[in-house]
PDB file of C-alpha atoms in Angstrom:
ATOM      1  CA  UNK A   1      -0.168   0.011  -0.029  1.00  0.00           C
ATOM      2  CA  UNK A   2       1.323   3.695  -0.832  1.00  0.00           C
ATOM      3  CA  UNK A   3       0.026   4.827   2.903  1.00  0.00           C
ATOM      4  CA  UNK A   4       0.096   2.529   6.051  1.00  0.00           C
ATOM      5  CA  UNK A   5      -1.093   3.970   9.655  1.00  0.00           C
ATOM      6  CA  UNK A   6      -0.534   1.629  12.605  1.00  0.00           C
ATOM      7  CA  UNK A   7      -2.332   3.192  15.382  1.00  0.00           C
ATOM      8  CA  UNK A   8      -2.194   1.949  19.194  1.00  0.00           C
ATOM      9  CA  UNK A   9       1.289   1.420  19.708  1.00  0.00           C
ATOM     10  CA  UNK A  10       0.863   1.168  23.527  1.00  0.00           C
ATOM     11  CA  UNK A  11       1.921  -1.595  26.270  1.00  0.00           C
ATOM     12  CA  UNK A  12      -1.192  -3.708  26.937  1.00  0.00           C
ATOM     13  CA  UNK A  13      -2.579  -2.889  23.237  1.00  0.00           C
ATOM     14  CA  UNK A  14       0.162  -3.701  20.967  1.00  0.00           C
ATOM     15  CA  UNK A  15       1.607  -5.842  22.184  1.00  0.00           C
ATOM     16  CA  UNK A  16      -1.678  -6.730  23.834  1.00  0.00           C
ATOM     17  CA  UNK A  17      -1.864  -7.937  27.522  1.00  0.00           C
ATOM     18  CA  UNK A  18      -2.831 -11.735  25.925  1.00  0.00           C
ATOM     19  CA  UNK A  19       0.812 -11.635  24.556  1.00  0.00           C
ATOM     20  CA  UNK A  20       2.049 -11.723  27.930  1.00  0.00           C
ATOM     21  CA  UNK A  21       0.516 -14.538  28.833  1.00  0.00           C
ATOM     22  CA  UNK A  22       2.690 -16.774  26.082  1.00  0.00           C
ATOM     23  CA  UNK A  23       5.985 -17.516  26.104  1.00  0.00           C
ATOM     24  CA  UNK A  24       6.102 -16.627  22.438  1.00  0.00           C
ATOM     25  CA  UNK A  25       3.549 -14.252  22.423  1.00  0.00           C
ATOM     26  CA  UNK A  26       5.696 -11.057  22.319  1.00  0.00           C
ATOM     27  CA  UNK A  27       7.829 -12.122  19.398  1.00  0.00           C
ATOM     28  CA  UNK A  28       4.330 -12.892  17.463  1.00  0.00           C
ATOM     29  CA  UNK A  29       3.154  -9.766  17.904  1.00  0.00           C
ATOM     30  CA  UNK A  30       6.774  -8.027  17.117  1.00  0.00           C
ATOM     31  CA  UNK A  31       6.301 -10.301  13.703  1.00  0.00           C
ATOM     32  CA  UNK A  32       2.807  -8.737  13.105  1.00  0.00           C
ATOM     33  CA  UNK A  33       4.299  -5.271  13.472  1.00  0.00           C
ATOM     34  CA  UNK A  34       7.117  -6.152  11.038  1.00  0.00           C
ATOM     35  CA  UNK A  35       4.505  -7.343   8.406  1.00  0.00           C
ATOM     36  CA  UNK A  36       2.276  -3.780   8.893  1.00  0.00           C
ATOM     37  CA  UNK A  37       5.395  -1.515   8.654  1.00  0.00           C
ATOM     38  CA  UNK A  38       6.691  -3.484   5.308  1.00  0.00           C
ATOM     39  CA  UNK A  39       3.458  -3.540   3.815  1.00  0.00           C
ATOM     40  CA  UNK A  40       4.142   0.611   3.251  1.00  0.00           C
ATOM     41  CA  UNK A  41       5.473   1.600   0.068  1.00  0.00           C
ATOM     42  CA  UNK A  42       5.734   5.670   0.329  1.00  0.00           C
ATOM     43  CA  UNK A  43       4.442   6.547   3.890  1.00  0.00           C
ATOM     44  CA  UNK A  44       4.064   5.113   7.199  1.00  0.00           C
ATOM     45  CA  UNK A  45       2.739   6.343  10.593  1.00  0.00           C
ATOM     46  CA  UNK A  46       3.253   4.758  13.823  1.00  0.00           C
ATOM     47  CA  UNK A  47       1.053   6.343  16.461  1.00  0.00           C
ATOM     48  CA  UNK A  48       0.493   5.795  20.330  1.00  0.00           C
ATOM     49  CA  UNK A  49      -1.357   7.966  22.769  1.00  0.00           C
ATOM     50  CA  UNK A  50      -0.313   9.274  26.387  1.00  0.00           C
ATOM     51  CA  UNK A  51      -3.873   8.793  27.985  1.00  0.00           C
ATOM     52  CA  UNK A  52      -6.720   6.234  26.652  1.00  0.00           C
ATOM     53  CA  UNK A  53     -10.155   6.465  28.048  1.00  0.00           C
ATOM     54  CA  UNK A  54     -11.509   2.712  28.393  1.00  0.00           C
ATOM     55  CA  UNK A  55     -14.740   1.577  30.125  1.00  0.00           C
ATOM     56  CA  UNK A  56     -15.379   5.220  31.567  1.00  0.00           C
ATOM     57  CA  UNK A  57     -11.818   5.926  32.971  1.00  0.00           C
ATOM     58  CA  UNK A  58      -8.934   7.459  31.783  1.00  0.00           C
ATOM     59  CA  UNK A  59      -5.660   6.065  32.400  1.00  0.00           C
ATOM     60  CA  UNK A  60      -1.669   6.542  31.319  1.00  0.00           C
ATOM     61  CA  UNK A  61      -0.640   4.777  28.441  1.00  0.00           C
ATOM     62  CA  UNK A  62       3.255   3.788  28.096  1.00  0.00           C
ATOM     63  CA  UNK A  63       4.456   3.920  24.438  1.00  0.00           C
ATOM     64  CA  UNK A  64       4.874   0.399  23.151  1.00  0.00           C
ATOM     65  CA  UNK A  65       8.292  -0.951  23.411  1.00  0.00           C
ATOM     66  CA  UNK A  66       8.085  -1.640  19.702  1.00  0.00           C
ATOM     67  CA  UNK A  67       8.747   2.032  19.066  1.00  0.00           C
ATOM     68  CA  UNK A  68      12.194   2.257  21.049  1.00  0.00           C
ATOM     69  CA  UNK A  69      13.311  -0.640  19.173  1.00  0.00           C
ATOM     70  CA  UNK A  70      13.321   1.441  15.910  1.00  0.00           C
ATOM     71  CA  UNK A  71      16.697   3.294  15.392  1.00  0.00           C
ATOM     72  CA  UNK A  72      16.180   7.152  15.785  1.00  0.00           C
ATOM     73  CA  UNK A  73      17.588   7.539  12.228  1.00  0.00           C
ATOM     74  CA  UNK A  74      14.927   5.796  10.462  1.00  0.00           C
ATOM     75  CA  UNK A  75      11.998   7.535  12.303  1.00  0.00           C
ATOM     76  CA  UNK A  76      10.915  11.200  12.376  1.00  0.00           C
ATOM     77  CA  UNK A  77       9.374  11.488  15.821  1.00  0.00           C
ATOM     78  CA  UNK A  78       6.647  14.216  16.392  1.00  0.00           C
ATOM     79  CA  UNK A  79       4.583  15.026  19.799  1.00  0.00           C
ATOM     80  CA  UNK A  80       1.213  16.280  18.488  1.00  0.00           C
ATOM     81  CA  UNK A  81      -0.518  15.980  21.839  1.00  0.00           C
ATOM     82  CA  UNK A  82      -1.113  19.921  21.737  1.00  0.00           C
ATOM     83  CA  UNK A  83      -2.047  20.246  17.910  1.00  0.00           C
ATOM     84  CA  UNK A  84      -5.360  21.686  17.109  1.00  0.00           C
ATOM     85  CA  UNK A  85      -7.619  20.408  14.466  1.00  0.00           C
ATOM     86  CA  UNK A  86      -6.179  22.797  11.765  1.00  0.00           C
ATOM     87  CA  UNK A  87      -2.612  21.801  12.498  1.00  0.00           C
ATOM     88  CA  UNK A  88      -3.534  18.023  12.107  1.00  0.00           C
ATOM     89  CA  UNK A  89      -5.731  18.488   8.721  1.00  0.00           C
ATOM     90  CA  UNK A  90      -2.068  20.619   7.613  1.00  0.00           C
ATOM     91  CA  UNK A  91       0.031  18.001   8.874  1.00  0.00           C
ATOM     92  CA  UNK A  92      -1.778  15.140   6.774  1.00  0.00           C
ATOM     93  CA  UNK A  93      -2.103  17.540   3.636  1.00  0.00           C
ATOM     94  CA  UNK A  94       1.406  18.056   3.436  1.00  0.00           C
ATOM     95  CA  UNK A  95       2.389  14.388   4.545  1.00  0.00           C
ATOM     96  CA  UNK A  96       0.045  12.770   1.980  1.00  0.00           C
ATOM     97  CA  UNK A  97       1.392  15.087  -0.716  1.00  0.00           C
ATOM     98  CA  UNK A  98      -2.051  16.714  -1.159  1.00  0.00           C
ATOM     99  CA  UNK A  99      -3.013  20.311  -2.661  1.00  0.00           C
ATOM    100  CA  UNK A 100      -3.112  22.548   0.473  1.00  0.00           C
ATOM    101  CA  UNK A 101      -5.966  25.209   0.727  1.00  0.00           C
ATOM    102  CA  UNK A 102      -4.654  29.068   1.615  1.00  0.00           C
ATOM    103  CA  UNK A 103      -3.023  28.337   5.061  1.00  0.00           C
ATOM    104  CA  UNK A 104      -4.179  29.945   8.248  1.00  0.00           C
ATOM    105  CA  UNK A 105      -3.223  28.798  11.836  1.00  0.00           C
ATOM    106  CA  UNK A 106      -5.946  29.233  14.804  1.00  0.00           C
ATOM    107  CA  UNK A 107      -4.022  30.355  18.150  1.00  0.00           C
ATOM    108  CA  UNK A 108      -6.270  30.623  21.224  1.00  0.00           C
ATOM    109  CA  UNK A 109      -6.103  33.299  23.587  1.00  0.00           C
ATOM    110  CA  UNK A 110      -5.510  32.102  27.359  1.00  0.00           C
ATOM    111  CA  UNK A 111      -8.093  34.421  28.589  1.00  0.00           C
ATOM    112  CA  UNK A 112     -11.176  33.689  25.928  1.00  0.00           C
ATOM    113  CA  UNK A 113     -11.841  30.435  24.199  1.00  0.00           C
ATOM    114  CA  UNK A 114     -12.816  32.299  20.719  1.00  0.00           C
ATOM    115  CA  UNK A 115     -10.205  31.427  18.176  1.00  0.00           C
ATOM    116  CA  UNK A 116      -8.014  34.392  16.421  1.00  0.00           C
ATOM    117  CA  UNK A 117      -7.145  33.513  13.016  1.00  0.00           C
ATOM    118  CA  UNK A 118      -3.468  34.594  12.011  1.00  0.00           C
ATOM    119  CA  UNK A 119      -1.732  34.153   8.717  1.00  0.00           C
ATOM    120  CA  UNK A 120       1.032  31.580   8.055  1.00  0.00           C
ATOM    121  CA  UNK A 121       3.663  34.321   8.357  1.00  0.00           C
ATOM    122  CA  UNK A 122       2.050  35.794  11.842  1.00  0.00           C
ATOM    123  CA  UNK A 123       2.040  31.842  13.100  1.00  0.00           C
ATOM    124  CA  UNK A 124       5.740  31.651  12.966  1.00  0.00           C
ATOM    125  CA  UNK A 125       5.973  34.220  15.659  1.00  0.00           C
ATOM    126  CA  UNK A 126       3.368  32.513  18.166  1.00  0.00           C
ATOM    127  CA  UNK A 127       4.549  30.319  20.508  1.00  0.00           C
ATOM    128  CA  UNK A 128       2.953  30.720  23.639  1.00  0.00           C
ATOM    129  CA  UNK A 129      -0.573  32.659  24.128  1.00  0.00           C
ATOM    130  CA  UNK A 130       0.363  35.809  26.030  1.00  0.00           C
ATOM    131  CA  UNK A 131      -1.968  36.925  28.575  1.00  0.00           C
ATOM    132  CA  UNK A 132      -2.684  40.787  29.282  1.00  0.00           C
ATOM    133  CA  UNK A 133      -4.704  41.968  31.965  1.00  0.00           C
ATOM    134  CA  UNK A 134      -4.844  45.224  33.255  1.00  0.00           C
ATOM    135  CA  UNK A 135      -5.545  46.932  36.602  1.00  0.00           C
ATOM    136  CA  UNK A 136      -6.346  50.354  37.138  1.00  0.00           C
ATOM    137  CA  UNK A 137      -2.772  51.482  37.747  1.00  0.00           C
ATOM    138  CA  UNK A 138      -0.954  49.207  34.925  1.00  0.00           C
ATOM    139  CA  UNK A 139      -1.087  46.548  32.278  1.00  0.00           C
ATOM    140  CA  UNK A 140       1.043  43.570  33.002  1.00  0.00           C
ATOM    141  CA  UNK A 141       2.032  40.889  30.119  1.00  0.00           C
ATOM    142  CA  UNK A 142       3.457  37.410  30.744  1.00  0.00           C
ATOM    143  CA  UNK A 143       3.517  34.082  29.370  1.00  0.00           C
ATOM    144  CA  UNK A 144       0.508  31.556  29.705  1.00  0.00           C
ATOM    145  CA  UNK A 145       1.900  28.033  31.898  1.00  0.00           C
ATOM    146  CA  UNK A 146      -1.204  26.508  30.418  1.00  0.00           C
ATOM    147  CA  UNK A 147      -3.007  26.190  26.974  1.00  0.00           C
ATOM    148  CA  UNK A 148      -6.493  24.888  25.685  1.00  0.00           C
ATOM    149  CA  UNK A 149      -6.707  21.082  25.052  1.00  0.00           C
ATOM    150  CA  UNK A 150      -3.670  20.659  27.347  1.00  0.00           C
ATOM    151  CA  UNK A 151      -3.704  17.664  29.558  1.00  0.00           C
ATOM    152  CA  UNK A 152      -3.409  18.112  33.368  1.00  0.00           C
ATOM    153  CA  UNK A 153      -3.376  16.191  36.401  1.00  0.00           C
ATOM    154  CA  UNK A 154      -5.280  16.958  39.700  1.00  0.00           C
ATOM    155  CA  UNK A 155      -4.870  15.379  43.127  1.00  0.00           C
ATOM    156  CA  UNK A 156      -8.908  14.554  43.500  1.00  0.00           C
ATOM    157  CA  UNK A 157     -10.276  14.650  39.731  1.00  0.00           C
ATOM    158  CA  UNK A 158      -7.372  12.701  38.183  1.00  0.00           C
ATOM    159  CA  UNK A 159      -6.260  13.621  34.346  1.00  0.00           C
ATOM    160  CA  UNK A 160      -8.421  16.184  32.628  1.00  0.00           C
ATOM    161  CA  UNK A 161      -8.254  18.501  29.572  1.00  0.00           C
ATOM    162  CA  UNK A 162      -8.235  22.143  29.728  1.00  0.00           C
ATOM    163  CA  UNK A 163     -11.215  23.867  28.289  1.00  0.00           C
ATOM    164  CA  UNK A 164     -10.293  27.396  29.078  1.00  0.00           C
ATOM    165  CA  UNK A 165      -7.836  29.571  30.938  1.00  0.00           C
ATOM    166  CA  UNK A 166      -8.624  32.995  32.557  1.00  0.00           C
ATOM    167  CA  UNK A 167      -5.964  35.025  34.135  1.00  0.00           C
ATOM    168  CA  UNK A 168      -6.748  37.432  36.880  1.00  0.00           C
ATOM    169  CA  UNK A 169      -3.087  38.134  37.609  1.00  0.00           C
ATOM    170  CA  UNK A 170       0.102  36.187  37.057  1.00  0.00           C
ATOM    171  CA  UNK A 171      -0.313  34.188  40.306  1.00  0.00           C
ATOM    172  CA  UNK A 172      -4.325  34.012  40.018  1.00  0.00           C
ATOM    173  CA  UNK A 173      -4.918  31.815  36.988  1.00  0.00           C
ATOM    174  CA  UNK A 174      -8.376  29.839  37.014  1.00  0.00           C
ATOM    175  CA  UNK A 175      -8.648  26.989  34.798  1.00  0.00           C
ATOM    176  CA  UNK A 176     -11.611  25.162  33.522  1.00  0.00           C
ATOM    177  CA  UNK A 177     -11.054  21.608  32.556  1.00  0.00           C
ATOM    178  CA  UNK A 178     -13.119  18.607  31.864  1.00  0.00           C
ATOM    179  CA  UNK A 179     -12.432  15.828  34.055  1.00  0.00           C
ATOM    180  CA  UNK A 180     -14.307  12.268  34.270  1.00  0.00           C
ATOM    181  CA  UNK A 181     -16.563  13.409  36.784  1.00  0.00           C
ATOM    182  CA  UNK A 182     -17.261  16.723  34.684  1.00  0.00           C
ATOM    183  CA  UNK A 183     -16.395  20.102  34.076  1.00  0.00           C
ATOM    184  CA  UNK A 184     -14.252  21.751  37.060  1.00  0.00           C
ATOM    185  CA  UNK A 185     -13.077  25.324  37.731  1.00  0.00           C
ATOM    186  CA  UNK A 186      -9.572  24.795  39.428  1.00  0.00           C
ATOM    187  CA  UNK A 187      -6.864  27.316  40.596  1.00  0.00           C
ATOM    188  CA  UNK A 188      -3.874  26.476  38.338  1.00  0.00           C
ATOM    189  CA  UNK A 189      -1.885  26.163  41.673  1.00  0.00           C
ATOM    190  CA  UNK A 190      -3.921  22.557  42.291  1.00  0.00           C
ATOM    191  CA  UNK A 191      -3.016  21.263  39.311  1.00  0.00           C
ATOM    192  CA  UNK A 192       0.190  20.209  37.222  1.00  0.00           C
ATOM    193  CA  UNK A 193       0.663  19.727  33.433  1.00  0.00           C
ATOM    194  CA  UNK A 194       1.369  16.592  31.921  1.00  0.00           C
TER     195      UNK A 194
END
């Protein structure tokens, strides 16, 4: 096939939990992966996730041992965990060699969840959202430590995903995040980035 995409390369999925129970189980799954890889003529994509939601709970995932067996010089590794939908579409358009539409990149303000469309030239300057807030005396700017769609961890609620960031000051940042138990508003001091 011109393009092959193999997904779910995580311990417990590929190789599966069942392969641990047989003496030759891991080797058999390694052979299956080899067969999948060798079916790609032009493009091969291997993916894994950091967190997987199964049976109503979100669990940490470890990359498959098979990924670490692929020599670094043979694989381009990219962290796409914070990509937005437009970035994903743009990646696949370029990767598949399709004709790209006029390029725009969405950036998200840390204060508002409304996207701001910027041109490709302007997007090269955007790294982290800059939060600006004003009190009666002066305006202050700082780099936002959290981004929309970023995975986070809370001691009580577990792993969640940021839906919005509200900066009241550099020290007082309110995060709205989706957890398994629902949508929660939490001070940034009580969460950690993943």
